[in-house]
N, CA and C atoms as an extended XYZ file, in Angstrom:
534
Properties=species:S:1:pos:R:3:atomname:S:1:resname:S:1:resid:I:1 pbc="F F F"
N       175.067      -45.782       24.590 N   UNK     1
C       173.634      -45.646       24.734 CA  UNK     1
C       173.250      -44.193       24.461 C   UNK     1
N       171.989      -44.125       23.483 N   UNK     2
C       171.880      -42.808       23.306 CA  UNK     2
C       171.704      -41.728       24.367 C   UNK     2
N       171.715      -40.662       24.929 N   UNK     3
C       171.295      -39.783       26.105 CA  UNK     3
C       170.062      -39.523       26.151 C   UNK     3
N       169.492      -39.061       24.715 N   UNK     4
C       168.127      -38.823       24.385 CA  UNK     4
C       167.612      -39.804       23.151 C   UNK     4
N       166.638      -40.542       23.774 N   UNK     5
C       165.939      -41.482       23.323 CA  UNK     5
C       165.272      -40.711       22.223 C   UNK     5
N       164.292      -39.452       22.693 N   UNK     6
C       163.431      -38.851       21.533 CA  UNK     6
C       164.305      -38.903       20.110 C   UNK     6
N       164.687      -38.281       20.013 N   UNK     7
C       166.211      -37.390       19.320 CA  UNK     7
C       166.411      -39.068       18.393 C   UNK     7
N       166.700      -40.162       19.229 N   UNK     8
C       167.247      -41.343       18.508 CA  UNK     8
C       166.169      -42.077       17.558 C   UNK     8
N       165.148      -41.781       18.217 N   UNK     9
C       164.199      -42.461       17.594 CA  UNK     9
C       163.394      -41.607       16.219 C   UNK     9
N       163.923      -40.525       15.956 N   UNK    10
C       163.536      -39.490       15.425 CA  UNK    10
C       163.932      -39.805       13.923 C   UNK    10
N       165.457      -40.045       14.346 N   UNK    11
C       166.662      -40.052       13.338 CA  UNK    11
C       166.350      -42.078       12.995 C   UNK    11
N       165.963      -43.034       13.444 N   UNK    12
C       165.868      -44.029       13.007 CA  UNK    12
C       164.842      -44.328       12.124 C   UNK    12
N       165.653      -44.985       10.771 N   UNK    13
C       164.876      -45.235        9.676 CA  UNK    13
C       164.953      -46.914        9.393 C   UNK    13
N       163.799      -47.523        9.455 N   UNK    14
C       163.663      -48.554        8.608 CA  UNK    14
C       163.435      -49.352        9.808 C   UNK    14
N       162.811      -50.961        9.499 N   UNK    15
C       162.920      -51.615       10.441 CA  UNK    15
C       163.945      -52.518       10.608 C   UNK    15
N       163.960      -52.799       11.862 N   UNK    16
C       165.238      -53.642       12.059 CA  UNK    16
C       164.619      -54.873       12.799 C   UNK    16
N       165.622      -56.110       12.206 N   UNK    17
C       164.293      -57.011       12.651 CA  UNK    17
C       164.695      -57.676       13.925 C   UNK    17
N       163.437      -58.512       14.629 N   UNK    18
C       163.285      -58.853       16.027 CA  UNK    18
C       164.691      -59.346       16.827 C   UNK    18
N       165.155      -59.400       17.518 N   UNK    19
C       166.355      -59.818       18.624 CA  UNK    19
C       166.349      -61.397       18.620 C   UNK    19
N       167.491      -61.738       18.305 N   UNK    20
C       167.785      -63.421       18.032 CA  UNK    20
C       166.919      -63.930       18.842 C   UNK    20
N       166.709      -63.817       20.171 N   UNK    21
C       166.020      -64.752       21.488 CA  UNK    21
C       164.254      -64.996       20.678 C   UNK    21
N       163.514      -63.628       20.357 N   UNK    22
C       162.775      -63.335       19.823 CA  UNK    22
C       162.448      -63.925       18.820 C   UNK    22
N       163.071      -64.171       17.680 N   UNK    23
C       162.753      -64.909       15.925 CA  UNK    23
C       163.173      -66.442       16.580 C   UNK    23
N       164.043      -66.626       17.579 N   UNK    24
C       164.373      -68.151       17.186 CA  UNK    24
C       163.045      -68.581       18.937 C   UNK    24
N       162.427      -68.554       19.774 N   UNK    25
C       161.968      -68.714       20.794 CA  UNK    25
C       160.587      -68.410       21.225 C   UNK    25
N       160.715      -67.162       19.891 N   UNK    26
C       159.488      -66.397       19.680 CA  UNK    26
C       157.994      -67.905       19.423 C   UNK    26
N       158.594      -68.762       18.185 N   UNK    27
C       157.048      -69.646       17.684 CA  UNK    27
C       156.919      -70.699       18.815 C   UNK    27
N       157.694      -71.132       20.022 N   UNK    28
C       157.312      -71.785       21.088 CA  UNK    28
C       156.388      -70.925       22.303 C   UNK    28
N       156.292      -70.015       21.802 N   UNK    29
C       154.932      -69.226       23.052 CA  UNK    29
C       154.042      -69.887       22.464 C   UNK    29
N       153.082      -69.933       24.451 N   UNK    30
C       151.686      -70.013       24.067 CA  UNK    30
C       150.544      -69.083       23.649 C   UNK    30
N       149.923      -69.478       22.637 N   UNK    31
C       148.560      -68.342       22.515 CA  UNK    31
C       148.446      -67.048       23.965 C   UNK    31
N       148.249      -66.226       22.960 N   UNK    32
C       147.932      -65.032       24.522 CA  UNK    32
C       148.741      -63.888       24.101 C   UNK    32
N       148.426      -62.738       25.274 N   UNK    33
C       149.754      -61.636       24.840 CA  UNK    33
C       150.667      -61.392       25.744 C   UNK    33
N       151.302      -60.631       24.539 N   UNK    34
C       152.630      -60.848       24.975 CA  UNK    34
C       152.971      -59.455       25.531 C   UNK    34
N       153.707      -58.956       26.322 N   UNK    35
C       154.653      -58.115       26.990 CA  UNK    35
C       155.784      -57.738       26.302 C   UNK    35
N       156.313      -56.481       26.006 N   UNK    36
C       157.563      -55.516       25.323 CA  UNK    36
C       157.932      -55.006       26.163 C   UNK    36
N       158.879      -55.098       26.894 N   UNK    37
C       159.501      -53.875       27.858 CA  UNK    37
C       160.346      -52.988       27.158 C   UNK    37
N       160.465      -51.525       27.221 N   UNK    38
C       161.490      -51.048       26.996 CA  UNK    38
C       161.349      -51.381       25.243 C   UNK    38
N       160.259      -51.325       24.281 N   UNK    39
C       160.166      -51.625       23.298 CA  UNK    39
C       160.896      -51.070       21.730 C   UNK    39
N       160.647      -49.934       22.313 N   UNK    40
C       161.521      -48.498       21.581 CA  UNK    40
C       160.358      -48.464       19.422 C   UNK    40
N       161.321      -48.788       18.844 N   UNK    41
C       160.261      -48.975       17.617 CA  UNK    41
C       159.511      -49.702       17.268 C   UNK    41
N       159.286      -50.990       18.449 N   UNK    42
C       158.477      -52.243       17.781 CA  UNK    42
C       158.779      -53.757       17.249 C   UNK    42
N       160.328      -53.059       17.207 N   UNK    43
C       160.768      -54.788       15.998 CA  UNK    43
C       160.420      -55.921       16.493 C   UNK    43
N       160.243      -55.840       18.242 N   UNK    44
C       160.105      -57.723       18.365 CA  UNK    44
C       158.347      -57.838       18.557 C   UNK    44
N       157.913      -56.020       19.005 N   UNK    45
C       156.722      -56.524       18.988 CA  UNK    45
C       155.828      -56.815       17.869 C   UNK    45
N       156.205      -56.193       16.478 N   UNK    46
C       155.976      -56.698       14.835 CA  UNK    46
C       156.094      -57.478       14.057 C   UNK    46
N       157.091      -58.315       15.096 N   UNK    47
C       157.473      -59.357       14.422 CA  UNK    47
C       156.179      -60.640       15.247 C   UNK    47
N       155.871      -60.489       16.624 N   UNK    48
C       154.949      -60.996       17.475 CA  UNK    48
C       153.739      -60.845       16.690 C   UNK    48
N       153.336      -59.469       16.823 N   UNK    49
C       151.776      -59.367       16.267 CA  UNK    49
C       151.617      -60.292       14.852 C   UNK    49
N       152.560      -60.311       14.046 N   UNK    50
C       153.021      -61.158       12.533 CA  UNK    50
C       152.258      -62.521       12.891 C   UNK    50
N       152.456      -63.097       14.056 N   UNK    51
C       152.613      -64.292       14.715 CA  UNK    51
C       151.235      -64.757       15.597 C   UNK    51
N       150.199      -63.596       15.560 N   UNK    52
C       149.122      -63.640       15.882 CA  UNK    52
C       149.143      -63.367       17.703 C   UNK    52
N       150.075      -62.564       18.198 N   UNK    53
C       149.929      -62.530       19.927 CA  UNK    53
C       149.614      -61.012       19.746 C   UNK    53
N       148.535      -60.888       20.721 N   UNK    54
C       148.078      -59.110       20.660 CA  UNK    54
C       149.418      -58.730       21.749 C   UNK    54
N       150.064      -57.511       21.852 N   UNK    55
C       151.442      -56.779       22.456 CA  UNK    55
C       150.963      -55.617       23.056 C   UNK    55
N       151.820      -56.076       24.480 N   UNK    56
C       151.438      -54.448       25.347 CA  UNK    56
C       153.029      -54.117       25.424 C   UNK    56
N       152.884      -53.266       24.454 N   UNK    57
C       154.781      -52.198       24.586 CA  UNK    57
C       154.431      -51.496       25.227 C   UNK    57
N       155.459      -51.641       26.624 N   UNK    58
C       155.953      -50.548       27.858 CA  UNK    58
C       157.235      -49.637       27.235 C   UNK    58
N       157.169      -48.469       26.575 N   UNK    59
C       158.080      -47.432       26.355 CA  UNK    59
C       157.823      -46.009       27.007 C   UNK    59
N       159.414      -45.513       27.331 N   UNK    60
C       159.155      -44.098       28.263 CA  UNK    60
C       159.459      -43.160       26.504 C   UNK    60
N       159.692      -43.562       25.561 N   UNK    61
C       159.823      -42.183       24.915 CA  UNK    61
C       158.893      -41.936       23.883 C   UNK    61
N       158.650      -40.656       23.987 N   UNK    62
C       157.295      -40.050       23.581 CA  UNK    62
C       156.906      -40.145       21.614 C   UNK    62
N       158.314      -40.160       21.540 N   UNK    63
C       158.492      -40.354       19.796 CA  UNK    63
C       158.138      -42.050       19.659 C   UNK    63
N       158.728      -42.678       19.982 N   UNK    64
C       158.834      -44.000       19.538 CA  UNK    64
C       157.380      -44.530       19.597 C   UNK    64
N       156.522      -43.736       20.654 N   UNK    65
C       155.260      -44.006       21.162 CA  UNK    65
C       154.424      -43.340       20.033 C   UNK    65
N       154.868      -42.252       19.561 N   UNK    66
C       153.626      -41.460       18.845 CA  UNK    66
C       153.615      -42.367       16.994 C   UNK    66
N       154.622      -42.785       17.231 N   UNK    67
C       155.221      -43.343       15.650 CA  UNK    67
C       154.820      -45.016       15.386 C   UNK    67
N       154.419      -45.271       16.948 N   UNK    68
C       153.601      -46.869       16.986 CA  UNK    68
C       152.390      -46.414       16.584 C   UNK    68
N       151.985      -45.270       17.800 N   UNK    69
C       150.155      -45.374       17.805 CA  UNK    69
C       149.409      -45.834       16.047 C   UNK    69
N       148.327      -46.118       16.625 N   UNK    70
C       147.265      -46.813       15.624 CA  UNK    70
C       147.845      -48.596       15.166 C   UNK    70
N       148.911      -49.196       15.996 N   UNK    71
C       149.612      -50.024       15.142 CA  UNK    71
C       148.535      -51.737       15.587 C   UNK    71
N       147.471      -52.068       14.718 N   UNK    72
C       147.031      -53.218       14.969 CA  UNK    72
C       147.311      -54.100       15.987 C   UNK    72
N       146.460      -54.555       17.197 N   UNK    73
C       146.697      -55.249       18.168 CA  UNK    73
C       148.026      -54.702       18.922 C   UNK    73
N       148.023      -53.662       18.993 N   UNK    74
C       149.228      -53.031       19.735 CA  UNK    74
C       149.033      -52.132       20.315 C   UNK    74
N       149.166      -52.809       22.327 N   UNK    75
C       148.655      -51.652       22.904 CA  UNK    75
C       149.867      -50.694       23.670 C   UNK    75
N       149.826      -49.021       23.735 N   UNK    76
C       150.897      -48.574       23.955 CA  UNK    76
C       150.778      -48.306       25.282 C   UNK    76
N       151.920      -48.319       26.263 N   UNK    77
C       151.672      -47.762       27.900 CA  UNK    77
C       153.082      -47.180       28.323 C   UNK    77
N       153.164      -45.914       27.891 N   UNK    78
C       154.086      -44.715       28.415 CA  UNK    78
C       154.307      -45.113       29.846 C   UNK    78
N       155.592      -45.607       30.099 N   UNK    79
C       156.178      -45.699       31.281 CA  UNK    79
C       157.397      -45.652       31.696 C   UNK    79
N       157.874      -45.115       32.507 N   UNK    80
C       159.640      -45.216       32.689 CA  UNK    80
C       159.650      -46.342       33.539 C   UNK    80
N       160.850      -47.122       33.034 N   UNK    81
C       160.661      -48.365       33.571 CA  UNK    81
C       161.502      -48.151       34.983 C   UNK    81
N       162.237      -47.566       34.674 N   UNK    82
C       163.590      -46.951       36.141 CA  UNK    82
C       162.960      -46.275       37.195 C   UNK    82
N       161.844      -45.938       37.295 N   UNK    83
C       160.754      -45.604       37.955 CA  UNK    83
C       160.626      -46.455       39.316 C   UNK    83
N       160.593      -45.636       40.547 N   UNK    84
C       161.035      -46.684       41.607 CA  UNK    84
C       159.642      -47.477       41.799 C   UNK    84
N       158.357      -47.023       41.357 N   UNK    85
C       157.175      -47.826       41.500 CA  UNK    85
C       157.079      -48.523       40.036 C   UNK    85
N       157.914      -48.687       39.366 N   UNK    86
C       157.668      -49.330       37.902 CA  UNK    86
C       156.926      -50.613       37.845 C   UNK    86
N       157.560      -51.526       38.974 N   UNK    87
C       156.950      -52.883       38.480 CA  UNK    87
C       155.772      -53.124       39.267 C   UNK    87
N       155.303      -52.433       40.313 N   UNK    88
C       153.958      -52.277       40.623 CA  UNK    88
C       152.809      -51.645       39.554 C   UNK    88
N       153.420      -51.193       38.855 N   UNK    89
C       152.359      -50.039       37.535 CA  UNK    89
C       152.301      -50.933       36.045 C   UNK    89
N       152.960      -52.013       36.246 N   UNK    90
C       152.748      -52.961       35.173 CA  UNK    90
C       151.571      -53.402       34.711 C   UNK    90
N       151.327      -53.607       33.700 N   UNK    91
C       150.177      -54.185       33.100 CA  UNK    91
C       150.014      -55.763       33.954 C   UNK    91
N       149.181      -56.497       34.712 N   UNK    92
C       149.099      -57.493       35.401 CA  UNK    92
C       149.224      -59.173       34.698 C   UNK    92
N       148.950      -58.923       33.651 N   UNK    93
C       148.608      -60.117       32.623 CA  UNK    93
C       147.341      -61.110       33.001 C   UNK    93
N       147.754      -61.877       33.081 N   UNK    94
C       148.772      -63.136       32.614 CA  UNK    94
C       149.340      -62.823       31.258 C   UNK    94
N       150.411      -62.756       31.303 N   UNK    95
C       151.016      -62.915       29.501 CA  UNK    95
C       151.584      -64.238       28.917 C   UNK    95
N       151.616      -64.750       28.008 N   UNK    96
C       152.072      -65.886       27.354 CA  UNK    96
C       153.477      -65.512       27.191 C   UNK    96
N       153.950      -64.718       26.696 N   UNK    97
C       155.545      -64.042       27.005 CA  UNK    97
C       155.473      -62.802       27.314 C   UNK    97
N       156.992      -62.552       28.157 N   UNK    98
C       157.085      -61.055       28.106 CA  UNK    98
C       158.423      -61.105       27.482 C   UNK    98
N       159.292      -59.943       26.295 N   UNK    99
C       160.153      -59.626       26.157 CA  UNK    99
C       160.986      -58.615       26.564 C   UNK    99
N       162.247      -58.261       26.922 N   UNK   100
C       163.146      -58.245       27.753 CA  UNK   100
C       164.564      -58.056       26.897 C   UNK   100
N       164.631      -56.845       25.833 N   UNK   101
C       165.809      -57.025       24.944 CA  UNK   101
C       166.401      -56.058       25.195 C   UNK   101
N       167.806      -55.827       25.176 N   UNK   102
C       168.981      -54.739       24.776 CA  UNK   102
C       168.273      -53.362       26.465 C   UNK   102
N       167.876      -53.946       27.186 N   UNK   103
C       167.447      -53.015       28.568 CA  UNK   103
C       167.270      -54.345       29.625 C   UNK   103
N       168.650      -53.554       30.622 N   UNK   104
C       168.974      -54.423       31.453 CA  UNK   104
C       168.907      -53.477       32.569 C   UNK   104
N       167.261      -54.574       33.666 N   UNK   105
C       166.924      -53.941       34.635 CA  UNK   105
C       167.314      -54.790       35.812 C   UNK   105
N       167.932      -55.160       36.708 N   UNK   106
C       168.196      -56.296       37.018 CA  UNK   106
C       166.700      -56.808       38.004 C   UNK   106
N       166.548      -55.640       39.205 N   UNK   107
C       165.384      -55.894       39.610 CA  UNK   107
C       164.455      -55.600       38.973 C   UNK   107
N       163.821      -55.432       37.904 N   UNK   108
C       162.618      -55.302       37.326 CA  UNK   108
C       162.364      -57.095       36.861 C   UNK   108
N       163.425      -57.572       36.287 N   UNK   109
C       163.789      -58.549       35.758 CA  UNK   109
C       163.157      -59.948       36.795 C   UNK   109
N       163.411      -59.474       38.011 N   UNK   110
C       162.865      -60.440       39.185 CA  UNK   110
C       161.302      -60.134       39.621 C   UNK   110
N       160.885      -59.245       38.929 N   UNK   111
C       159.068      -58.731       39.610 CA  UNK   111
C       158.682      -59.396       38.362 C   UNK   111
N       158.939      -59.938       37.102 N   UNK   112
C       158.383      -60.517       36.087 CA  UNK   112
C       157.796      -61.751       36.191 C   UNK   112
N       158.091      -62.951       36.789 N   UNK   113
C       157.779      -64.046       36.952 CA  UNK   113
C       156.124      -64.358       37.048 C   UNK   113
N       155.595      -63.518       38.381 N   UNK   114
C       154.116      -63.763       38.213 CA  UNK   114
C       153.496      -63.014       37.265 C   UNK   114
N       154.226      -62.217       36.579 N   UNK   115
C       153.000      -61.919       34.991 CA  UNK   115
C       153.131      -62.437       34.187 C   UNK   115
N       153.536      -64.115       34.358 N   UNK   116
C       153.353      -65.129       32.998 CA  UNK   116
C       152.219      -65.991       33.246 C   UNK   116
N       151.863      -66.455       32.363 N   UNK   117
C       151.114      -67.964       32.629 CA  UNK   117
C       152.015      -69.090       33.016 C   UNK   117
N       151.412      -69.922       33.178 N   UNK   118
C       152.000      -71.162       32.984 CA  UNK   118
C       152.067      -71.617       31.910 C   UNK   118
N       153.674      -71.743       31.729 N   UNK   119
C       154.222      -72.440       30.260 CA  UNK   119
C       154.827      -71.231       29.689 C   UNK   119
N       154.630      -69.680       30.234 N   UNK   120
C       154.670      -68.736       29.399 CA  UNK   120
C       156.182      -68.450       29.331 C   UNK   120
N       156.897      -67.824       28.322 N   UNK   121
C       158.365      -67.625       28.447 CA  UNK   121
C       158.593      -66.343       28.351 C   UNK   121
N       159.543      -65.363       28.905 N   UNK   122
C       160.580      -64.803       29.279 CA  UNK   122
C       161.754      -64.799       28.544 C   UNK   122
N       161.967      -63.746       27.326 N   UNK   123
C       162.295      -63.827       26.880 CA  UNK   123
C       163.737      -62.702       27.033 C   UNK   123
N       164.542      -62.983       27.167 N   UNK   124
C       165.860      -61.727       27.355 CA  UNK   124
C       167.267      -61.740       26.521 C   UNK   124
N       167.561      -60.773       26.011 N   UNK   125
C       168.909      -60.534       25.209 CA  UNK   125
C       169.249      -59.021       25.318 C   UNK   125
N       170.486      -59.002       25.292 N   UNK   126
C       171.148      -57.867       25.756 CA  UNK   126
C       172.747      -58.117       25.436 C   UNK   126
N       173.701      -57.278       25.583 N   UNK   127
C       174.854      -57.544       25.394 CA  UNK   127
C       175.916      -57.772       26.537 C   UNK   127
N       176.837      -58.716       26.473 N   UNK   128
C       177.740      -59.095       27.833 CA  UNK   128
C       178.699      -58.057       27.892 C   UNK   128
N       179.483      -58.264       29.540 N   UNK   129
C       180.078      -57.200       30.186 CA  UNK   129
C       181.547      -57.446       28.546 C   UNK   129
N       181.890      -58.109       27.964 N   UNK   130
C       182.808      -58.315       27.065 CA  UNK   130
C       182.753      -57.670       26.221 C   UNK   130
N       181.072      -57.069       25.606 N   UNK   131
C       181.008      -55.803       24.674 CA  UNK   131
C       181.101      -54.935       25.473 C   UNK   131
N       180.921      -54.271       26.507 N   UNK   132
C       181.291      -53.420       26.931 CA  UNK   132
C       182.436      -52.911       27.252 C   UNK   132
N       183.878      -53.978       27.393 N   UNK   133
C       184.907      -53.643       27.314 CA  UNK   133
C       185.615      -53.251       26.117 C   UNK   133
N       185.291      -54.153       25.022 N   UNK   134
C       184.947      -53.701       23.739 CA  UNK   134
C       185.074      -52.470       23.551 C   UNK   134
N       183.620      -51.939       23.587 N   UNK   135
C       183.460      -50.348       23.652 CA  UNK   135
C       184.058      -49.520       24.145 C   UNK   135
N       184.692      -49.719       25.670 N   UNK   136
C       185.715      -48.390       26.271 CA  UNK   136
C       184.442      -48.336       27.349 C   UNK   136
N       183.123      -48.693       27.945 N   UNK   137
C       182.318      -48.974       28.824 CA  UNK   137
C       182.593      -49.979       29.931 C   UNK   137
N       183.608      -49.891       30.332 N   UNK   138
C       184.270      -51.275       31.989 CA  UNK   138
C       183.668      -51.541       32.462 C   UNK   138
N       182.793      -50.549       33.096 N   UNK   139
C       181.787      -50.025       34.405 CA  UNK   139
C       180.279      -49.472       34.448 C   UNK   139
N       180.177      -49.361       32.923 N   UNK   140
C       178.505      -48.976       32.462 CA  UNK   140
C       178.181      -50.501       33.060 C   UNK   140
N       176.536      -49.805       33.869 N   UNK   141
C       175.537      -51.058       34.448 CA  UNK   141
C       174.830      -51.510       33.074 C   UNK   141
N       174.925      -50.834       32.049 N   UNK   142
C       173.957      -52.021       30.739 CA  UNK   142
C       174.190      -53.006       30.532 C   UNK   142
N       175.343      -53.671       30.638 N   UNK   143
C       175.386      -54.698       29.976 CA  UNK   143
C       175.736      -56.003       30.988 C   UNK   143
N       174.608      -57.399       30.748 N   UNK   144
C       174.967      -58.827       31.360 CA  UNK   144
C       176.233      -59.149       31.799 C   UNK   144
N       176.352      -59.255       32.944 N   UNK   145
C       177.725      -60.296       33.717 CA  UNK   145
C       178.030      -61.440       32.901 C   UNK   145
N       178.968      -61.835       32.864 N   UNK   146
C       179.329      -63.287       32.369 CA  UNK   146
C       178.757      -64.286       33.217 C   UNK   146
N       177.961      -64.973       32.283 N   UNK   147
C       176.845      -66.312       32.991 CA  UNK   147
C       175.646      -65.763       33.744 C   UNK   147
N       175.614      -64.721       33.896 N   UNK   148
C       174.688      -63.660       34.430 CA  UNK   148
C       172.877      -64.770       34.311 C   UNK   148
N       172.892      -64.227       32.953 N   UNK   149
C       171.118      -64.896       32.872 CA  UNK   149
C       171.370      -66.364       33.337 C   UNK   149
N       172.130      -67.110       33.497 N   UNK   150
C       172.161      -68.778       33.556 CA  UNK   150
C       171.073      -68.775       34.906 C   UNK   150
N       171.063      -67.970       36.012 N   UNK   151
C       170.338      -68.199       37.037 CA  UNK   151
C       168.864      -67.252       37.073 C   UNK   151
N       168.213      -67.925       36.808 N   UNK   152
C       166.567      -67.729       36.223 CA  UNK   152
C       166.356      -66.874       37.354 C   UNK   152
N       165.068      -65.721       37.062 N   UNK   153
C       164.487      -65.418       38.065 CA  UNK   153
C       163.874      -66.406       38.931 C   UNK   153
N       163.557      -65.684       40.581 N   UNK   154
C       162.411      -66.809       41.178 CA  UNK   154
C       161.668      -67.373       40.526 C   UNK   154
N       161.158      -68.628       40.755 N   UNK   155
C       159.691      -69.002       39.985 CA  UNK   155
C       159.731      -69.382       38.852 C   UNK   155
N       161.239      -69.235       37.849 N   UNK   156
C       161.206      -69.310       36.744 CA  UNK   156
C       162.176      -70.471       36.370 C   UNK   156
N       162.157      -71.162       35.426 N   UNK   157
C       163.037      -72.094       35.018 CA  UNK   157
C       163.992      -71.703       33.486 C   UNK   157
N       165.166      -72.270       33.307 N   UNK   158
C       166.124      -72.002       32.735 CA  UNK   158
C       165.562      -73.043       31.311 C   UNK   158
N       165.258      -72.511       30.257 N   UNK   159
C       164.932      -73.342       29.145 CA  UNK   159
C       166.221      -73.431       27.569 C   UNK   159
N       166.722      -71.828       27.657 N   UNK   160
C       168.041      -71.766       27.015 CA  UNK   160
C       169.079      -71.101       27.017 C   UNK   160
N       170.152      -70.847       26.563 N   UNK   161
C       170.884      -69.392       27.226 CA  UNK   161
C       171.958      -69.912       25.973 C   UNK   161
N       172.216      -68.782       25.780 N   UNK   162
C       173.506      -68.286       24.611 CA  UNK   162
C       174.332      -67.157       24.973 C   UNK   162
N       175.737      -67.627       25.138 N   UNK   163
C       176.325      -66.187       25.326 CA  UNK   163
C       177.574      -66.271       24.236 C   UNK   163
N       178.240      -65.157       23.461 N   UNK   164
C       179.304      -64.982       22.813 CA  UNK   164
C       179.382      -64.089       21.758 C   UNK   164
N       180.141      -64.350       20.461 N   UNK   165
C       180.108      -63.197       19.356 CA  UNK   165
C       179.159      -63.450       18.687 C   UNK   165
N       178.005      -62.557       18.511 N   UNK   166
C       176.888      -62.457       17.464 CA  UNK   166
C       176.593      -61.335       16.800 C   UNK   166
N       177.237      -60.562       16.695 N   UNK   167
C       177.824      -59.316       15.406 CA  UNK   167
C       177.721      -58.575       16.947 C   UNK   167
N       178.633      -58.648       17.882 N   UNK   168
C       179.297      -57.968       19.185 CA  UNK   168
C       179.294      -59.414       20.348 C   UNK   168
N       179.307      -59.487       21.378 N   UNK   169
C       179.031      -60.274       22.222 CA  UNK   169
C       177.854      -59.869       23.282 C   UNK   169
N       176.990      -61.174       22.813 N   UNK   170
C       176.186      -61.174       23.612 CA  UNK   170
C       175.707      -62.089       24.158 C   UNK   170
N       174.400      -62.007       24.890 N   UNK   171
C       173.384      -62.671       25.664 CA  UNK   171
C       172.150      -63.256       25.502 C   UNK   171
N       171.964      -64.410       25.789 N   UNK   172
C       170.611      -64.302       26.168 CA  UNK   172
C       170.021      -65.583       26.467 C   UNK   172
N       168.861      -65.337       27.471 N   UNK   173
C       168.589      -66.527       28.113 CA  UNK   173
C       166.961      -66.958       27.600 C   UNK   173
N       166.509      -67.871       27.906 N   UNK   174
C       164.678      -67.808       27.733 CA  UNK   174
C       164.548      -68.851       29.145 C   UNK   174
N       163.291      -68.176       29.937 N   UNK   175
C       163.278      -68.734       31.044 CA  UNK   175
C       161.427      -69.053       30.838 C   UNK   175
N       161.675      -70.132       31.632 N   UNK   176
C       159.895      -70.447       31.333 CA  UNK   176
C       158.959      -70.556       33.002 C   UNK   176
N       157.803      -70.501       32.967 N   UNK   177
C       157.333      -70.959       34.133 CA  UNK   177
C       156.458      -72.495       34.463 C   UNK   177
N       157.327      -72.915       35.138 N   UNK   178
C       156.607      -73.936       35.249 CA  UNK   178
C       155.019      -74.042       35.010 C   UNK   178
């Protein structure tokens, strides 16, 4: 994981496109907007706005933020999400989805539920504790437990989940609200 986000986002060129959970889970949302946590350049929220949902990207770094601004139906909100009042300072919604990629908060992850609608999905991918051994990372907190997402937040129901090799090993679940 980079140390300095600015610095990474500085040096990144081109787009890279939306997070599997995202392109394949993404055209079953309902109308409405959608939620980016932890958004960084945009890809899942560009690929959303594409798709007609206006996007509120929650990012703490100041580059990735200045390099969105002006971006059509895209609203920006500078926030550290690790922030011990973070999920009180959230945008309230209702959102039709929120996304949830490659930033693994575990309790932030559980204050999400009431900022969906009903029907709205929850969308999460990230990489399992198996890439991290991979890497020489045993003990880094980034990355999903094995079977980890299978148990939905409160309030939320289990609609799909994928875990294994997908150019590394990974994750990911889509949880909906009743």
């Amino acid at each position: 994981m980079p140390k300095d986000w600015d610095a990474f986002y500085r040096e990144a060129q081109g787009d890279r496109p939306p997070a599997f959970a995202v392109r394949a889970y993404g055209p079953f949302l309902p109308p409405g907007p959608v939620l980016d946590l932890a958004g960084g350049l945009g890809r899942n929220a560009r690929y959303l706005l594409g798709r007609g949902h206006p996007v509120v990207l929650v990012e703490r770094s100041p580059e990735a933020l200045r390099r969105l601004a002006g971006t059509p139906g895209l609203a920006l909100l500078a926030m550290d999400l690790e922030a011990e009042d973070a999920p009180k300072r959230l945008p309230r919604g209702p959102f039709a989805g929120i996304v949830l990629t490659y930033y693994v908060h575990r309790s932030l992850l559980r204050a999400l539920p009431s900022l969906l609608l009903p029907g709205g999905l929850l969308l999460v991918e990230g990489f399992s504790r198996k890439e991290a051994l991979r890497r020489g990372r045993p003990f880094s907190p980034f990355y999903w437990e094995p079977k980890e997402l299978l148990t939905p937040p409160p309030g939320l129901s289990l609609r799909a989940f994928g875990e294994g090799w997908m150019g590394g090993y990974r994750v990911y679940a889509v949880y909906t609200r009743p």
